[in-house]
C-alpha positions as semicolon CSV with decimal commas, in nm:
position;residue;x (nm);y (nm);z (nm)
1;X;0,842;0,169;-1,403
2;X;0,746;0,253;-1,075
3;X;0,700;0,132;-0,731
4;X;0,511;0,344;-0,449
5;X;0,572;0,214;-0,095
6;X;0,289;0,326;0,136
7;X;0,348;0,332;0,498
8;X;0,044;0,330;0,658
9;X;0,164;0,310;1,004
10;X;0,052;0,666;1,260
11;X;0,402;0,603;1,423
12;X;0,745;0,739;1,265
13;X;0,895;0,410;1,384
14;X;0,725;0,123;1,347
15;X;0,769;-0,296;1,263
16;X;0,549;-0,208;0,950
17;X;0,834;0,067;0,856
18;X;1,066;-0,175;0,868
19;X;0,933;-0,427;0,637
20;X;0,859;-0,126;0,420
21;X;1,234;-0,050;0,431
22;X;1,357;-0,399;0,355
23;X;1,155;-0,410;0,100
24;X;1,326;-0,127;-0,070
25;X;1,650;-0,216;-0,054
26;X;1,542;-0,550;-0,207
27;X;1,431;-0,372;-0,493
28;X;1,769;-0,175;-0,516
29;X;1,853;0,037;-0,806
30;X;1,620;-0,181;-1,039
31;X;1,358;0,043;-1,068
32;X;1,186;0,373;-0,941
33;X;1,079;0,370;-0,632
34;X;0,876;0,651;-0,427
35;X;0,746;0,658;-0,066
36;X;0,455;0,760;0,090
37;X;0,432;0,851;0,487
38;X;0,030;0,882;0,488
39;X;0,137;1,046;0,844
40;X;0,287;1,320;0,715
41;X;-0,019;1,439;0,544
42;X;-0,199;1,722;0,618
43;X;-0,398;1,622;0,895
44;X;-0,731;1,863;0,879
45;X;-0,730;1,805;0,422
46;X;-0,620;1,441;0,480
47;X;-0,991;1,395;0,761
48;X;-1,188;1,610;0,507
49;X;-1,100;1,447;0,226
50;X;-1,005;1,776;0,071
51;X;-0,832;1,640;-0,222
52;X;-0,771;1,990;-0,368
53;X;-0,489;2,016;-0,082
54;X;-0,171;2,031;-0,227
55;X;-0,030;1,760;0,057
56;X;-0,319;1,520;-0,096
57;X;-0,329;1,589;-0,437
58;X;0,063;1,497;-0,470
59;X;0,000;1,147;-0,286
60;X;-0,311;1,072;-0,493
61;X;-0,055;1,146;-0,817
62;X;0,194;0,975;-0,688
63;X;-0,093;0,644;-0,636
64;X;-0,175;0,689;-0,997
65;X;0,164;0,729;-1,155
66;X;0,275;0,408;-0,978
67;X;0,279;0,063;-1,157
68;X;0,291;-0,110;-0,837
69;X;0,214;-0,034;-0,468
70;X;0,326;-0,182;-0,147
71;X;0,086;-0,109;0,114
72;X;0,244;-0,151;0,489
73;X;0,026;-0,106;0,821
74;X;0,032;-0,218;1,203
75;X;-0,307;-0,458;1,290
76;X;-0,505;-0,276;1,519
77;X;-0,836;-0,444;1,662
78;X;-0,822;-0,718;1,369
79;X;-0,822;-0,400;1,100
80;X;-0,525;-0,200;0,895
81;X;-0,482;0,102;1,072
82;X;-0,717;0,426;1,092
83;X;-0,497;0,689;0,903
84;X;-0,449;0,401;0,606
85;X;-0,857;0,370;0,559
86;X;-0,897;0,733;0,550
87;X;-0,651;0,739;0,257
88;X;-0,793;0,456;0,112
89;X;-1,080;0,618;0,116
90;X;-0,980;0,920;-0,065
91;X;-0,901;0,740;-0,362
92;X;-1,100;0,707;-0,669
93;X;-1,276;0,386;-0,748
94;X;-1,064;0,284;-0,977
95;X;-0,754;0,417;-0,879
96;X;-0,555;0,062;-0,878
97;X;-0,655;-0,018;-1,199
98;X;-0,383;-0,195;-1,380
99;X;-0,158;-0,203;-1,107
100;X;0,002;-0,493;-0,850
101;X;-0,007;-0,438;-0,495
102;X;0,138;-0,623;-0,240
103;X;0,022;-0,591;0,132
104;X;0,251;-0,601;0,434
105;X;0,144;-0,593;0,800
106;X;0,256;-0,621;1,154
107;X;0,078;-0,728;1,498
108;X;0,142;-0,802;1,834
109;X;0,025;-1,206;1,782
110;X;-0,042;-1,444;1,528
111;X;-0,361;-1,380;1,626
112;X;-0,452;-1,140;1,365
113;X;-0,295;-1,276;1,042
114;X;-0,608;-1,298;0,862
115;X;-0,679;-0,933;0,895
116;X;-0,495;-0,919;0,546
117;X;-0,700;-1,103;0,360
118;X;-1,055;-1,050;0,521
119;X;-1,022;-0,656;0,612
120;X;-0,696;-0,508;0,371
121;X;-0,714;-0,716;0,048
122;X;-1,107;-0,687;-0,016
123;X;-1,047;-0,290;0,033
124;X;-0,759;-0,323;-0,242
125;X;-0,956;-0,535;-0,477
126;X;-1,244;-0,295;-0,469
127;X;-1,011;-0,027;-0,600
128;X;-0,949;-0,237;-0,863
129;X;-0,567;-0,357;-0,886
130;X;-0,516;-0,603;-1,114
131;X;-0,353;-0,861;-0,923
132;X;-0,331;-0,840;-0,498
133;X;-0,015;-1,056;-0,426
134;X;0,019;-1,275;-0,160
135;X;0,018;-1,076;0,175
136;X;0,332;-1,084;0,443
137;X;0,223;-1,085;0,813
138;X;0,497;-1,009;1,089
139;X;0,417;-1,018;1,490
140;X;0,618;-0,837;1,651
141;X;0,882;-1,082;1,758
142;X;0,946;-1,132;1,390
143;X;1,042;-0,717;1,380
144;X;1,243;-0,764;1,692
145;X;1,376;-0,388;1,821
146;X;1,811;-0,428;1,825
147;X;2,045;-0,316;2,081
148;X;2,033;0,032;1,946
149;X;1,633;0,029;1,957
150;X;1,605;-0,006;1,553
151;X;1,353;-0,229;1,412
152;X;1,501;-0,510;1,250
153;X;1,341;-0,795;1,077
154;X;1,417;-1,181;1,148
155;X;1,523;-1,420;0,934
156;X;1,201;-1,613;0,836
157;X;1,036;-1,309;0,726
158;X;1,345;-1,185;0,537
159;X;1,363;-1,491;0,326
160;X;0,925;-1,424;0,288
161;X;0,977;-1,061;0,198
162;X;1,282;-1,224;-0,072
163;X;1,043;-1,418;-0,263
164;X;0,737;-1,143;-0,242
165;X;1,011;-0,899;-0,410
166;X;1,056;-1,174;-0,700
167;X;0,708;-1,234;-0,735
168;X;0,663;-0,856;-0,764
169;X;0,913;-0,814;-1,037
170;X;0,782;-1,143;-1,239
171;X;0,466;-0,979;-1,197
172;X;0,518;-0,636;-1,335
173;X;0,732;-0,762;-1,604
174;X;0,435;-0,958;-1,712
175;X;0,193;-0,663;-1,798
176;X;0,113;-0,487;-2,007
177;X;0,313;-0,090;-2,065
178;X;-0,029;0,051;-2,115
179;X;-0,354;-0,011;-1,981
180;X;-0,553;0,231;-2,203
181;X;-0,975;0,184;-2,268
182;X;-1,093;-0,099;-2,467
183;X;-1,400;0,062;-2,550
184;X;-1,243;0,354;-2,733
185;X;-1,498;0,587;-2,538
186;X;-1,367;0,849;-2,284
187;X;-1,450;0,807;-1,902
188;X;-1,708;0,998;-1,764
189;X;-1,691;1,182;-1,476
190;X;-1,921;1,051;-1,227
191;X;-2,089;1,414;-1,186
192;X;-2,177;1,423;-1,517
193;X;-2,391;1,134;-1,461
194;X;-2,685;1,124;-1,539
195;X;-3,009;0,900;-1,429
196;X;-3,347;0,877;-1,522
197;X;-3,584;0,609;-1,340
């Protein structure tokens, strides 16, 4: 079992890192977990969707060999950040089928707490996931910065991000190992459509 951790932040250092990083060490040695910096992507392959790129074709893997994502990004303009919706974008329709994801954000004020549910979570349900977890929001004086200048996060959302990581676990240990067709029949390509009107 595996865990992807996508930081969908444009900064190195960021509040959104941080929860990303808590997160993991919550999760420990208990299972597999992989990272994704959608910043380090290729820039030109990552803005022209070239999906043959070998920078993008090893995130899009490691989406699909994940059983569970956790998707972190700042709240700019009450949205998830630019370089997150290209990537989102890149992905195949169904490309959350069958898996848990649970989203994680950061913003300057309360202000724009709903952005998780009414711009982030419709996005992620329209990939498909099975199951969109109950979303963490941090402003920034939740991620205070510490006397070396590190990102650190407070108390109350520590004790949130402890009960999303249970939830998460319960969750995955709850479905199924395989989510294989139901239909028996193969998928078909979408270019391989065909329509006649």
């Amino acid at each position: 079992m595996s865990i992807l951790l996508i930081a969908g932040s444009p900064s190195e250092h960021s509040r959104s890192a941080a929860l990303l990083d808590a997160v993991q060490e919550r999760l420990g040695g208990h299972v597999l977990v992989d990272r994704l910096h959608i910043r380090d992507l290729f820039p030109q392959a990552l803005l022209l969707a070239d999906v043959n790129h070998k920078s993008i074709s090893h995130a899009l893997a490691q989406v699909a060999s994940a059983r569970a994502l956790v998707v972190a990004t700042p709240i700019y303009k009450a949205a998830y950040s630019g370089v997150l919706k290209v990537f989102l974008d890149l992905l195949p329709q169904t490309a959350l089928k069958g898996k848990l994801v649970l989203p994680l954000a950061t913003g300057g004020s309360p202000h724009h707490m709903l952005a998780l549910d009414y711009a982030l979570r419709p996005v992620l349900q329209s990939l498909a996931a099975s199951h969109v977890l109950t979303g963490i929001y941090a402003t920034d004086a939740q991620v205070p910065k510490d006397d070396d200048g590190e990102y650190q996060v407070g108390s109350e959302i520590a004790t949130r991000l402890d009960d999303a990581v249970n939830t998460l676990f319960k969750e995955i240990l709850r479905m199924p190992l395989a989510a294989g067709p139901t239909t028996g029949f193969p998928p078909v390509p979408f270019e391989q459509m065909r329509c006649s009107v």
